[in-house]
Short mmCIF file of C-alpha atoms in Angstrom, two decimals:
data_model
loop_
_atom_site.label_atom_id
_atom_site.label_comp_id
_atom_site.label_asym_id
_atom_site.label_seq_id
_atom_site.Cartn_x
_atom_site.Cartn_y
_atom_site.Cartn_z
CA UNK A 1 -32.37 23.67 10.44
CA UNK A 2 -30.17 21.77 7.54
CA UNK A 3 -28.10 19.14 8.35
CA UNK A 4 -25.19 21.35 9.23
CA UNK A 5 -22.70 18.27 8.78
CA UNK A 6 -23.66 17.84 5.07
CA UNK A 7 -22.78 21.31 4.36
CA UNK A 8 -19.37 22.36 2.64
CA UNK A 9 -16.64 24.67 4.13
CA UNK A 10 -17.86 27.13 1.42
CA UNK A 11 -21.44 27.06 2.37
CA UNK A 12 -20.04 27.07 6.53
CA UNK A 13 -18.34 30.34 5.83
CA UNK A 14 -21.22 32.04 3.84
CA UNK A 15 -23.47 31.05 6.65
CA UNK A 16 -21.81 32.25 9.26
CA UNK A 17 -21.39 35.65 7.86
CA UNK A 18 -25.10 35.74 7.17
CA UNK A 19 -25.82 34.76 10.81
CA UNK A 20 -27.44 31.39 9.67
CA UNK A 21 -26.05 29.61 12.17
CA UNK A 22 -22.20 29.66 14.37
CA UNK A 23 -19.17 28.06 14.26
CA UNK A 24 -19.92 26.38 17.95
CA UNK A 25 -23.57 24.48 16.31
CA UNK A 26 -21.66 23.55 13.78
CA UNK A 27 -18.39 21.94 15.73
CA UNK A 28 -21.29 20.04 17.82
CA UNK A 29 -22.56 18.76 15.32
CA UNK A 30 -19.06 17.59 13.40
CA UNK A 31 -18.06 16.28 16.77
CA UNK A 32 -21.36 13.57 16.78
CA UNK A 33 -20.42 12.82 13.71
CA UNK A 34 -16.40 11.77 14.69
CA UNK A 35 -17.81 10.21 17.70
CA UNK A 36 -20.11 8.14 15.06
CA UNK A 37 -17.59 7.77 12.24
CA UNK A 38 -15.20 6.41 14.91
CA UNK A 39 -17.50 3.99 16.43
CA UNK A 40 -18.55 2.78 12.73
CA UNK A 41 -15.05 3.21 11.16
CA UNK A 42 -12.08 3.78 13.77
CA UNK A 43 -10.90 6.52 11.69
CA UNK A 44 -9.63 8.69 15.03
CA UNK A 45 -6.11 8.39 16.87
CA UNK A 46 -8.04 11.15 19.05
CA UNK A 47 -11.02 12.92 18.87
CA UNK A 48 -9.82 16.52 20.78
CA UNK A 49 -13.50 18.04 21.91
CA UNK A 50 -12.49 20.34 24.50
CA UNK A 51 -10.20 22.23 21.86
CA UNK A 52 -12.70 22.51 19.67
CA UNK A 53 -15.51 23.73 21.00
CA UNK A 54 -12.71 26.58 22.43
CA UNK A 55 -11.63 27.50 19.13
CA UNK A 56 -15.55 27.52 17.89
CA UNK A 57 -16.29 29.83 20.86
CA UNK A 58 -13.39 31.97 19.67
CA UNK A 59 -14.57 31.93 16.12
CA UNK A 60 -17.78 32.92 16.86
CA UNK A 61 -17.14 35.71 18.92
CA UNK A 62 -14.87 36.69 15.60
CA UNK A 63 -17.55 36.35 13.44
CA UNK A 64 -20.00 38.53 15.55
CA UNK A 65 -17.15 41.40 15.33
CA UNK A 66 -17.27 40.84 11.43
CA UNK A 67 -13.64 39.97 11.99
CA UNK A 68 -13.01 36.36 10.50
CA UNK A 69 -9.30 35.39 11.03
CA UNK A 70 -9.45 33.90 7.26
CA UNK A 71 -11.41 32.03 4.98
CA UNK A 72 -11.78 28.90 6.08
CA UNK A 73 -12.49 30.51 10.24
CA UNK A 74 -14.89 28.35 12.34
CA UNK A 75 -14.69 25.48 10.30
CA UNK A 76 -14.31 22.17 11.65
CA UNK A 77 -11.09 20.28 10.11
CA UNK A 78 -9.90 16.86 10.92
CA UNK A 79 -5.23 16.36 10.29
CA UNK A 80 -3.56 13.31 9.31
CA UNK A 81 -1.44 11.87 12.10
CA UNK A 82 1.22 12.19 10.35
CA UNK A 83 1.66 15.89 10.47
CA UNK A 84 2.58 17.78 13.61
CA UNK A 85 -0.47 19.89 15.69
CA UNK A 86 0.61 21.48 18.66
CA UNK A 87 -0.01 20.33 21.90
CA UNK A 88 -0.73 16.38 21.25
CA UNK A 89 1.48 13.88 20.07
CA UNK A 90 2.02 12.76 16.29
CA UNK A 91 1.97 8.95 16.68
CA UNK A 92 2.06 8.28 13.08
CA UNK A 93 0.67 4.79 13.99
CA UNK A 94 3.69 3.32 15.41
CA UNK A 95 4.42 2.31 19.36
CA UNK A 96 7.60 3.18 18.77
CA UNK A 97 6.57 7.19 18.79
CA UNK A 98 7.27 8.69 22.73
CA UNK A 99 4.06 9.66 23.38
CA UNK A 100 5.87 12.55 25.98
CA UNK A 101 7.13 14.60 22.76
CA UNK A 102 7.60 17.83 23.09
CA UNK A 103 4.85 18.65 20.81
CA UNK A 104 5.00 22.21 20.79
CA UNK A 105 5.40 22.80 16.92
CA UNK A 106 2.60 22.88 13.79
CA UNK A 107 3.44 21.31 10.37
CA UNK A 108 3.16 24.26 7.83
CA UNK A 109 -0.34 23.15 6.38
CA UNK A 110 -1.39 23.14 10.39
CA UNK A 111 -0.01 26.24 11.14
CA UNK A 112 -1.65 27.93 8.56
CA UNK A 113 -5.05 26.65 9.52
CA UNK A 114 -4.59 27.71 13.11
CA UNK A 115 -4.00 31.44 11.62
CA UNK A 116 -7.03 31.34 9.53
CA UNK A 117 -9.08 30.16 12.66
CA UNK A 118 -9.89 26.55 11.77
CA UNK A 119 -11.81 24.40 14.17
CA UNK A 120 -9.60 21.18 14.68
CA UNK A 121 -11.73 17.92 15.25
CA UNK A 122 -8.84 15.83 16.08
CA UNK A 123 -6.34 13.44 14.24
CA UNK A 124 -6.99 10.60 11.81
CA UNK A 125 -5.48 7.40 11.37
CA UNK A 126 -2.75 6.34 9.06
CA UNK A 127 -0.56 3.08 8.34
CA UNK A 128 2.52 3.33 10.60
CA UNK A 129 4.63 5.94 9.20
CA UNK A 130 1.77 6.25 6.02
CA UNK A 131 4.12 3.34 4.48
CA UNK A 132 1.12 1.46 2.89
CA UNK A 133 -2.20 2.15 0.79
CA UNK A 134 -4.45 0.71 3.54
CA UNK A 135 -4.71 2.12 6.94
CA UNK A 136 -4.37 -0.50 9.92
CA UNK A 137 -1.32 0.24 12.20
CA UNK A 138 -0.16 -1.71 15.29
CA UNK A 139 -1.08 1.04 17.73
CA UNK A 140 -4.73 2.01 16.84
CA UNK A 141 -5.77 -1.34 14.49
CA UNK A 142 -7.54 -0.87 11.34
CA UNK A 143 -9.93 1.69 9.76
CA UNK A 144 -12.80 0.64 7.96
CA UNK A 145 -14.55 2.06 4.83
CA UNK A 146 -17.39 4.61 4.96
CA UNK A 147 -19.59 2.61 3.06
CA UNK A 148 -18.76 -0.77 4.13
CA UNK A 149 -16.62 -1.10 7.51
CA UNK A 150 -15.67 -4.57 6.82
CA UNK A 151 -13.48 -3.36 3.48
CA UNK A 152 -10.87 -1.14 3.48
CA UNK A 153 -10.58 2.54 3.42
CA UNK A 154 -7.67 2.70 1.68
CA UNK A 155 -4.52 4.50 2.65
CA UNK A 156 -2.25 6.00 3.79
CA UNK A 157 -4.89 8.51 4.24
CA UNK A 158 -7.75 6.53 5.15
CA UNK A 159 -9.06 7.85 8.30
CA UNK A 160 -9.43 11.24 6.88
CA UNK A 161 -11.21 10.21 3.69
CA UNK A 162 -13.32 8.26 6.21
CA UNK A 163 -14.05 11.26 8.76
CA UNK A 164 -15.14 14.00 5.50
CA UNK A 165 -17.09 11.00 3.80
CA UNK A 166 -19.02 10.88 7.60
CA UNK A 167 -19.69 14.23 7.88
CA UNK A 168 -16.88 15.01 10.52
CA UNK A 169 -15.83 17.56 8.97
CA UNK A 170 -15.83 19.20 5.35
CA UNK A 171 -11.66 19.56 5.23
CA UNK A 172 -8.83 17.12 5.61
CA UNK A 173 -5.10 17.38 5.72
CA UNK A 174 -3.91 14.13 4.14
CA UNK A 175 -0.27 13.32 2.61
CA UNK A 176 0.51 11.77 -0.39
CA UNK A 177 3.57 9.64 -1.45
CA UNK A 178 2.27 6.98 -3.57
CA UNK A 179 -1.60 7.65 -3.92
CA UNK A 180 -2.04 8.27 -0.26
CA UNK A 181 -5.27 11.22 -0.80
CA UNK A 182 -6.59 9.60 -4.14
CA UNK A 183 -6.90 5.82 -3.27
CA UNK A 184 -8.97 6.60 -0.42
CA UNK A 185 -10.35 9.30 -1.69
CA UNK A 186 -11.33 7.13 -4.99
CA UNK A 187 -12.24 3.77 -2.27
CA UNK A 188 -14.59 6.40 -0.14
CA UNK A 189 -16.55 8.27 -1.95
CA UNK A 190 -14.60 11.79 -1.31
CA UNK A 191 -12.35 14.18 -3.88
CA UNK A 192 -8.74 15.12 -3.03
CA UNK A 193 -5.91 16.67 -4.65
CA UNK A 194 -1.99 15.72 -4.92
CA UNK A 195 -0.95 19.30 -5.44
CA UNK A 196 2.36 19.52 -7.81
CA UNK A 197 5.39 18.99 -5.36
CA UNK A 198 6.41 21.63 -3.29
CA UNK A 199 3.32 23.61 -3.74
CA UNK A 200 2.15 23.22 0.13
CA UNK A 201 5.04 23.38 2.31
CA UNK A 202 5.95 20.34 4.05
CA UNK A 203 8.02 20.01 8.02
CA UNK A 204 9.29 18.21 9.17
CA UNK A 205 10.77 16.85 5.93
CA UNK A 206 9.73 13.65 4.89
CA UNK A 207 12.10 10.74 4.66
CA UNK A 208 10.29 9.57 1.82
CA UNK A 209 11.83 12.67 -0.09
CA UNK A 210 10.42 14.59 -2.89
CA UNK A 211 7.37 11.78 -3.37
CA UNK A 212 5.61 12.96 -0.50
CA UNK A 213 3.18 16.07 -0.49
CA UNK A 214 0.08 17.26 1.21
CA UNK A 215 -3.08 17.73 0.07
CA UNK A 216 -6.91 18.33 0.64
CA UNK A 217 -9.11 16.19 1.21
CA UNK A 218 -12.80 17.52 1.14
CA UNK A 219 -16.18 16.98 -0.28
CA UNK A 220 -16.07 18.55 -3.56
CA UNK A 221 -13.12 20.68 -5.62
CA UNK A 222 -14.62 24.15 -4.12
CA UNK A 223 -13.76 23.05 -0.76
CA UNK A 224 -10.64 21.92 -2.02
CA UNK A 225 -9.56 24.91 -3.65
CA UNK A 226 -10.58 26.88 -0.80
CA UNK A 227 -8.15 24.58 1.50
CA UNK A 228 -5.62 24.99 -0.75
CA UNK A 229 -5.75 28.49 -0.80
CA UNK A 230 -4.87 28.42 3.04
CA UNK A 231 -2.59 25.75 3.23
CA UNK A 232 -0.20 27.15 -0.20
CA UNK A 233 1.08 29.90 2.26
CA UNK A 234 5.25 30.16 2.54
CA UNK A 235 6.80 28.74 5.19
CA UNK A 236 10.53 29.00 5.60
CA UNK A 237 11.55 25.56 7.26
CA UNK A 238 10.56 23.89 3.84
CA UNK A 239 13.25 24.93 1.45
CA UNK A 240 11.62 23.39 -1.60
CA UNK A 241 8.25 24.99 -1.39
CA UNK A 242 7.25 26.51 -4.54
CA UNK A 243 6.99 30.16 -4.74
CA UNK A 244 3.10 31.59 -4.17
CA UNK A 245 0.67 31.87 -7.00
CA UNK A 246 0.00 34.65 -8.45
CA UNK A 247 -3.91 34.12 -8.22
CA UNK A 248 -6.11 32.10 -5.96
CA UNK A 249 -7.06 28.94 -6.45
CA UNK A 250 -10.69 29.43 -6.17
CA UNK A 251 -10.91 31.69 -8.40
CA UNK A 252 -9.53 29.57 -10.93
CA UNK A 253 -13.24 27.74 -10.72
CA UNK A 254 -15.36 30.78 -11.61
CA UNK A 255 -16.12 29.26 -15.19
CA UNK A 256 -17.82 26.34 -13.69
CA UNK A 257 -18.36 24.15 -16.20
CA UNK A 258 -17.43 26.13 -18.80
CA UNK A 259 -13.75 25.01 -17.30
CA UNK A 260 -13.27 22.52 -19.18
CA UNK A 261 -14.42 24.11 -23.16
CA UNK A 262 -11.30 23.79 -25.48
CA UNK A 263 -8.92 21.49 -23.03
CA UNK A 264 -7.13 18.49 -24.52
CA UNK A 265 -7.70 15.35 -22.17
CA UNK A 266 -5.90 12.35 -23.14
CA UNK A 267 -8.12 9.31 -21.81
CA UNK A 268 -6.23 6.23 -20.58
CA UNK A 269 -8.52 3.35 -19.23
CA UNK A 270 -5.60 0.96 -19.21
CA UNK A 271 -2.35 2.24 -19.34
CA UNK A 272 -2.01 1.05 -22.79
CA UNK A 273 -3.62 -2.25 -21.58
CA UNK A 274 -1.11 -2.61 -19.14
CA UNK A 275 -3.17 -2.45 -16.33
CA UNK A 276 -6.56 -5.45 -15.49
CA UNK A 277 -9.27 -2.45 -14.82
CA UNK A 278 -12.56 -3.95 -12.91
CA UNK A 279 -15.15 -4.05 -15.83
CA UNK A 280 -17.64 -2.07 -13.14
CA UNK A 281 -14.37 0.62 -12.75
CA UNK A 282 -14.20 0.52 -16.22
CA UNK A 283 -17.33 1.48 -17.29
CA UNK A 284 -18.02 4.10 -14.55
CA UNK A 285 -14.84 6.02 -15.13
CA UNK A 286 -15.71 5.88 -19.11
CA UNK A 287 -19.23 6.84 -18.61
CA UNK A 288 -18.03 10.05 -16.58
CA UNK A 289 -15.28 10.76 -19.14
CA UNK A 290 -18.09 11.43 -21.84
CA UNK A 291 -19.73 14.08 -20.38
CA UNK A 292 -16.20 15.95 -20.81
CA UNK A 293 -16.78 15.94 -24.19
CA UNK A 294 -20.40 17.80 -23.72
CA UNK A 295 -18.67 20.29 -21.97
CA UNK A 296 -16.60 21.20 -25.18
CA UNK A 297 -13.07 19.24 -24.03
CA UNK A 298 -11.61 17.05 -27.24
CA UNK A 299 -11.09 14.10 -25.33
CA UNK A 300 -8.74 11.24 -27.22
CA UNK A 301 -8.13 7.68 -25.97
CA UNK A 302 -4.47 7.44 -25.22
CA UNK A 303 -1.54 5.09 -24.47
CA UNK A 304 0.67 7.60 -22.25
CA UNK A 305 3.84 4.62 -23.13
CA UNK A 306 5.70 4.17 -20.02
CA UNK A 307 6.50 1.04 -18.72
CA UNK A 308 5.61 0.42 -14.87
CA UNK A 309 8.33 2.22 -13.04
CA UNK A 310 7.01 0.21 -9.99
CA UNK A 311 10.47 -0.61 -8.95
CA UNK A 312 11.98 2.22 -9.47
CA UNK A 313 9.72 3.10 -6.70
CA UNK A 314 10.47 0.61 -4.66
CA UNK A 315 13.97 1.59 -4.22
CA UNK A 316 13.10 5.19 -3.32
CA UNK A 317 9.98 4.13 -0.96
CA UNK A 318 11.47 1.42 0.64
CA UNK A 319 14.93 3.31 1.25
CA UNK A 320 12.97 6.04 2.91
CA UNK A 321 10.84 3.71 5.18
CA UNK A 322 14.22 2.30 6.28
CA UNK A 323 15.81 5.51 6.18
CA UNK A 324 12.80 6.18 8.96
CA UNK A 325 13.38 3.41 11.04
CA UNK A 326 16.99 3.42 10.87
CA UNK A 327 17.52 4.63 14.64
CA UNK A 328 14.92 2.03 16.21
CA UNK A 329 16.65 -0.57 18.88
CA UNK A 330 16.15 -4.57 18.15
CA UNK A 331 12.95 -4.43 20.74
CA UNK A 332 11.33 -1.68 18.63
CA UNK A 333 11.53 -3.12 15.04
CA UNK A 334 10.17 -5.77 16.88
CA UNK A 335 6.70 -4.01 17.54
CA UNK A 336 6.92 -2.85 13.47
CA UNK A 337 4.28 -3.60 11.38
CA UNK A 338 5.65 -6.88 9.99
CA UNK A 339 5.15 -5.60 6.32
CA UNK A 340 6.91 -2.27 7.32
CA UNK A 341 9.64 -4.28 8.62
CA UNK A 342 9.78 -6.00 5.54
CA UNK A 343 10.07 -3.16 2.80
CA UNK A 344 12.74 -1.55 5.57
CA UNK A 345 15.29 -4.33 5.27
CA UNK A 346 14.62 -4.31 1.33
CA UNK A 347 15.24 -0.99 1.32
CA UNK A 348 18.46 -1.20 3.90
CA UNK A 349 20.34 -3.47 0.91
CA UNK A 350 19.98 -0.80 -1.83
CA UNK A 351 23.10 0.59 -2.71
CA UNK A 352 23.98 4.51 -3.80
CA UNK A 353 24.13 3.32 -7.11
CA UNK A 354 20.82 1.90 -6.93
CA UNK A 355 19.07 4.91 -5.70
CA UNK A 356 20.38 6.97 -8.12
CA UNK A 357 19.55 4.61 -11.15
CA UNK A 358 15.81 5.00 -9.71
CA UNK A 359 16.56 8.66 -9.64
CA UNK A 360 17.08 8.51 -13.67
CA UNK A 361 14.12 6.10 -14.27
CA UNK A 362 12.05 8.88 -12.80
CA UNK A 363 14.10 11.73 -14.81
CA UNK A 364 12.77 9.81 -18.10
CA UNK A 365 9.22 9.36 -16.66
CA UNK A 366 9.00 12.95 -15.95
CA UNK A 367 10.43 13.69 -20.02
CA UNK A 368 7.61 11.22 -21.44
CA UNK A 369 4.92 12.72 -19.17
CA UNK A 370 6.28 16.15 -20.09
CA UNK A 371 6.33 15.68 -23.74
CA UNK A 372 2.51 13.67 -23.55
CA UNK A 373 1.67 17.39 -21.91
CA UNK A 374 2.46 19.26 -24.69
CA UNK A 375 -0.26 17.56 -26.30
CA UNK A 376 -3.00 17.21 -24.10
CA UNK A 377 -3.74 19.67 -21.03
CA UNK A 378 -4.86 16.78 -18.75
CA UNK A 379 -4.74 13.01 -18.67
CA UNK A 380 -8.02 11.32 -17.54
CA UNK A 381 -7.59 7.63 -15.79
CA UNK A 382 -9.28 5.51 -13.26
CA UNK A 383 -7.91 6.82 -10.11
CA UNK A 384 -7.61 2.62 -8.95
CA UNK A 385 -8.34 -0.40 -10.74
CA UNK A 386 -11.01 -2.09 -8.54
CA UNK A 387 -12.85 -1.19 -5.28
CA UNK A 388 -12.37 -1.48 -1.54
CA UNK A 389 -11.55 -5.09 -0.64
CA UNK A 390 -11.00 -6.64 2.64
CA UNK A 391 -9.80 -4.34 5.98
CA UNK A 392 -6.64 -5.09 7.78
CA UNK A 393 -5.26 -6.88 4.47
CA UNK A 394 -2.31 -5.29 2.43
CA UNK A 395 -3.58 -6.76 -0.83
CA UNK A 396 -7.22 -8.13 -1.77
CA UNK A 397 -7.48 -11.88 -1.46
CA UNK A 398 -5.90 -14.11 -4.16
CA UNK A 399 -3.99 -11.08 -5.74
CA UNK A 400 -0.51 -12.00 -7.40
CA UNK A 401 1.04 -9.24 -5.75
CA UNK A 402 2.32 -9.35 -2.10
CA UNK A 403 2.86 -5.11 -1.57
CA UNK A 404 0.19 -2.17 -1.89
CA UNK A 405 2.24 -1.21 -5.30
CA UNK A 406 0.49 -3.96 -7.05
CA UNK A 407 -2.88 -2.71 -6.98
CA UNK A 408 -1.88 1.22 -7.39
CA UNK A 409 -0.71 1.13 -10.52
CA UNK A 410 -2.45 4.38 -11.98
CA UNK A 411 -1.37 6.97 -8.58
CA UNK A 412 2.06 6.08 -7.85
CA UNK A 413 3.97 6.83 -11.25
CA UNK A 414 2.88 10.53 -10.71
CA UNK A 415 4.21 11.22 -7.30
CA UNK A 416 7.37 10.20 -9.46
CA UNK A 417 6.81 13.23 -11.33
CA UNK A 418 5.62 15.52 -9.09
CA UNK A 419 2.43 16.15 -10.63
CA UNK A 420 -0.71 16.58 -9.66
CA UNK A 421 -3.48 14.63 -9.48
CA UNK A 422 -7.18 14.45 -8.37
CA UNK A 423 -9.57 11.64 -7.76
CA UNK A 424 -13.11 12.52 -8.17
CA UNK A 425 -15.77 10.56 -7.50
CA UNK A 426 -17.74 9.15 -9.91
CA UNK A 427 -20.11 6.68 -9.42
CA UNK A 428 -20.26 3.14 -7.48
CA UNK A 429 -19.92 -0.54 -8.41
CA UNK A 430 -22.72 -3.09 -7.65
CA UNK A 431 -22.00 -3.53 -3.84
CA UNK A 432 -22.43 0.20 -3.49
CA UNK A 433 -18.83 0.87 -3.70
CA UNK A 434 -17.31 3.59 -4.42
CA UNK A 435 -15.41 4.56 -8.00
CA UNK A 436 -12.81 7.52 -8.52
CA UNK A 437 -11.81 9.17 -11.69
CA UNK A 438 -7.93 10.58 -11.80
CA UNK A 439 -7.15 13.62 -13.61
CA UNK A 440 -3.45 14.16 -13.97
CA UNK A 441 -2.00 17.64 -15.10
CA UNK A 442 1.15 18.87 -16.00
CA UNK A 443 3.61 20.29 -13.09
CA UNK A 444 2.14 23.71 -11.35
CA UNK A 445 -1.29 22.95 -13.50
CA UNK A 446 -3.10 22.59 -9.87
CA UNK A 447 -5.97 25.46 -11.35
CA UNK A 448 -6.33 23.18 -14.49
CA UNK A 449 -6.94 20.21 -12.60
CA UNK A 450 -9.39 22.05 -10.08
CA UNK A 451 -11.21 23.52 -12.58
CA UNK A 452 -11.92 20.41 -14.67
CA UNK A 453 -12.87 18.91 -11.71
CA UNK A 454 -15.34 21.40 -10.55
CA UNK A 455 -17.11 21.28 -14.31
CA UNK A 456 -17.14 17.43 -13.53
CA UNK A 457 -19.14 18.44 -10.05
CA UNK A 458 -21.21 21.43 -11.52
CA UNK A 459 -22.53 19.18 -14.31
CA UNK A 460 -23.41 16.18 -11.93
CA UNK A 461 -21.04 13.93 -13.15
CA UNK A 462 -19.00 14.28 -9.80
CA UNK A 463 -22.32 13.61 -7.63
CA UNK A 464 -23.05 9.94 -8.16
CA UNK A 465 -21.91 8.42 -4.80
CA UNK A 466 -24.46 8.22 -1.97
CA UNK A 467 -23.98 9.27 1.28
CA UNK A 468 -22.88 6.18 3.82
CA UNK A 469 -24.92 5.75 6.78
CA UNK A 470 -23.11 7.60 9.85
#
């Protein structure tokens, strides 16, 4: 038999309906793989096996009746510890989380897996509170990258990038409030998707406001569509969801890569030379940009002409992560991640006025990227600037920067504007390292963006990133 852990979500669910094999082979053999990708990467809070091999025997038995609950039934899933799963704790990295709850409620995205018969694996790791774009938090320590444990996996969604990139499942729940899905995503080797805002519903809501959104995290932008088709569904605690699309998102891909003939993609490798791109980044993101062209897309290098609204985001980030904290006694700031307790007192000295001045920054960010979208469908960028550097450090060794912001540059400007955004992989440096490629398109373009991503995978351009060594 096939390695079932290499397979997708899409080719789970056609096998099970042909018999080839059942959701409880499969959830063994995605629950070796977390035991591995934990011992190699520490990319588990918890790792729940009697659960899942109970909802796989459930699944199964739903399968034999020709009865799936949904489209993504009996197959394994790993959540972000960020987002609430009933019956376990949410520790969100932090000691200062009561480990006695109650936990007796599912974050929307959750809840709608459970209904569709998902398999959960267990819950990833994340910075405390996701506040950073590496993961190492002071309750479970520091998660490594796939490919190289010593450097990072990036963050805040870095021990689900690390668990699909190991095989420990084909789906992820990761959030995203300043490149939290793509910069590990980009750093591992995996794609994943920053839906527009408000597109999958969100609960509780997040003190980091309107920058913060879920998204998959998968293998490939079938898997991802599939996801999002499930975790899109209405919920009424979140009062800014979007309403439901019309179509699904999977069937947005069915022109493979004929998705991308006749699009507009504005190319930016720099920013406008604003931003010190990695001559290895460089030249893999532009050598998987071409192909775009072969595919009949008029791609045109671009300078998108916005300044770095990096601290326009600071005041909204920063007042959220104290907004977060805000509660804590003097002993528990104390057991804060030092840098967390940092940006929180920042943030604590903004004024109203300040906040809202950030507010219109982002107002005129959104009107440039708006108008630059009435001329080109998509915007094509490295998804980061270099590759995975050091674990356990905020920034990579002899950076001028001293926060996560300084080394984001091309992710964080769009959870200002609510876009979305995917970064596909795209080939490696010369340590075997892998390189992401950002698409950006305009608000509710989510189809757009998974179907020029899919062309990128059909036509092998998406395909250049070994497997790491579980």
């Amino acid at each position: 038999m096939a390695d079932l852990t290499a397979l997708t979500a899409a080719q789970l669910v056609a096998g099970y309906g042909a018999g080839d094999f059942t959701p409880l082979e499969v959830t063994r053999a995605a629950l070796e793989r977390a035991a591995a990708a934990q011992e190699r990467t520490g990319a588990f809070v918890r790792i729940d096996e009697e659960d899942a091999l109970r909802r796989a025997d459930a699944s199964a038995g739903r399968w034999r009746r020709g009865e799936p609950a949904g489209p993504v039934d009996g197959v394994p899933v790993t959540v972000k510890d960020i987002l609430l799963q009933r019956g376990g704790p949410s520790f969100k990295g932090s000691w200062t989380v009561d480990e006695a709850g109650p936990w007796d409620e599912d974050s929307p995205s959750v809840a709608r897996l459970r209904e569709s018969g998902a398999v959960f694996l267990g819950k990833t790791t994340t910075p405390e509170f996701g506040w950073k774009g590496v993961t190492d938090s002071p309750r479970h320590g520091t998660t490594g990258n796939p490919h190289a444990p010593g450097r990072t996996a990036g963050g805040s969604s870095g021990g689900s990038a690390a668990a699909v990139a190991l095989g420990a499942g084909p789906l992820s729940l990761g959030t995203d409030g300043g490149g939290s899905v793509r910069i590990p995503a980009a750093f591992s080797g995996i794609y994943a998707l920053k839906p527009t805002y408000g597109r999958v519903p969100l609960y509780p809501a997040s003190a980091f406001g309107t920058l913060a959104h879920v998204g998959p995290m998968t293998r490939d932008a079938r898997d991802a569509a599939l996801l999002l088709d499930v975790i899109s569904g209405p919920d009424a605690r979140d009062w800014s969801q979007l309403a439901p699309v019309a179509d699904s998102f999977r069937a947005a891909l069915a022109a493979g890569t004929e998705g991308v003939r006749g699009l507009r993609i504005g190319f930016s490798p720099d920013l406008g030379g604003r931003v010190a791109v990695d001559g290895q980044v460089a030249a893999a993101v532009r050598a998987a940009v071409a192909p775009l062209e072969e595919l009949g897309a008029h791609v045109e290098e671009v300078d998108p002409g916005f300044d770095d609204p990096v601290e326009s985001f600071h005041v909204l980030w920063f007042s959220g992560a104290a907004r977060v904290t805000q509660s804590l006694r003097p002993e528990q700031r104390e057991r804060l991640d030092p840098g967390l307790r940092e940006v929180c007192e920042q943030g604590a000295a903004y004024s109203a006025l300040d906040y809202l001045a950030a507010v219109d920054d982002r107002m005129a960010l959104g009107r440039r990227m708006g108008a630059l979208h009435e001329r080109y469908d998509l915007l094509a960028t490295p998804t980061m600037p270099i590759t995975a550097f050091e674990a356990g450090a905020e920034v990579p060794a002899g950076s001028a920067h001293t926060r996560w912001t300084g080394w984001t540059p091309f992710t964080y400007p769009f959870n200002l504007t609510q876009q979305p955004a995917a970064s596909v992989p795209c080939g490696v440096d010369g340590d075997g390292l892998p390189v992401g490629l950002q698409l950006v398109g305009p608000r509710h373009a989510d189809a757009r963006v998974l179907a020029a991503s899919h062309a990128l995978f059909e036509a092998g351009v998406a395909n250049r990133v070994p497997s790491p060594v579980s």
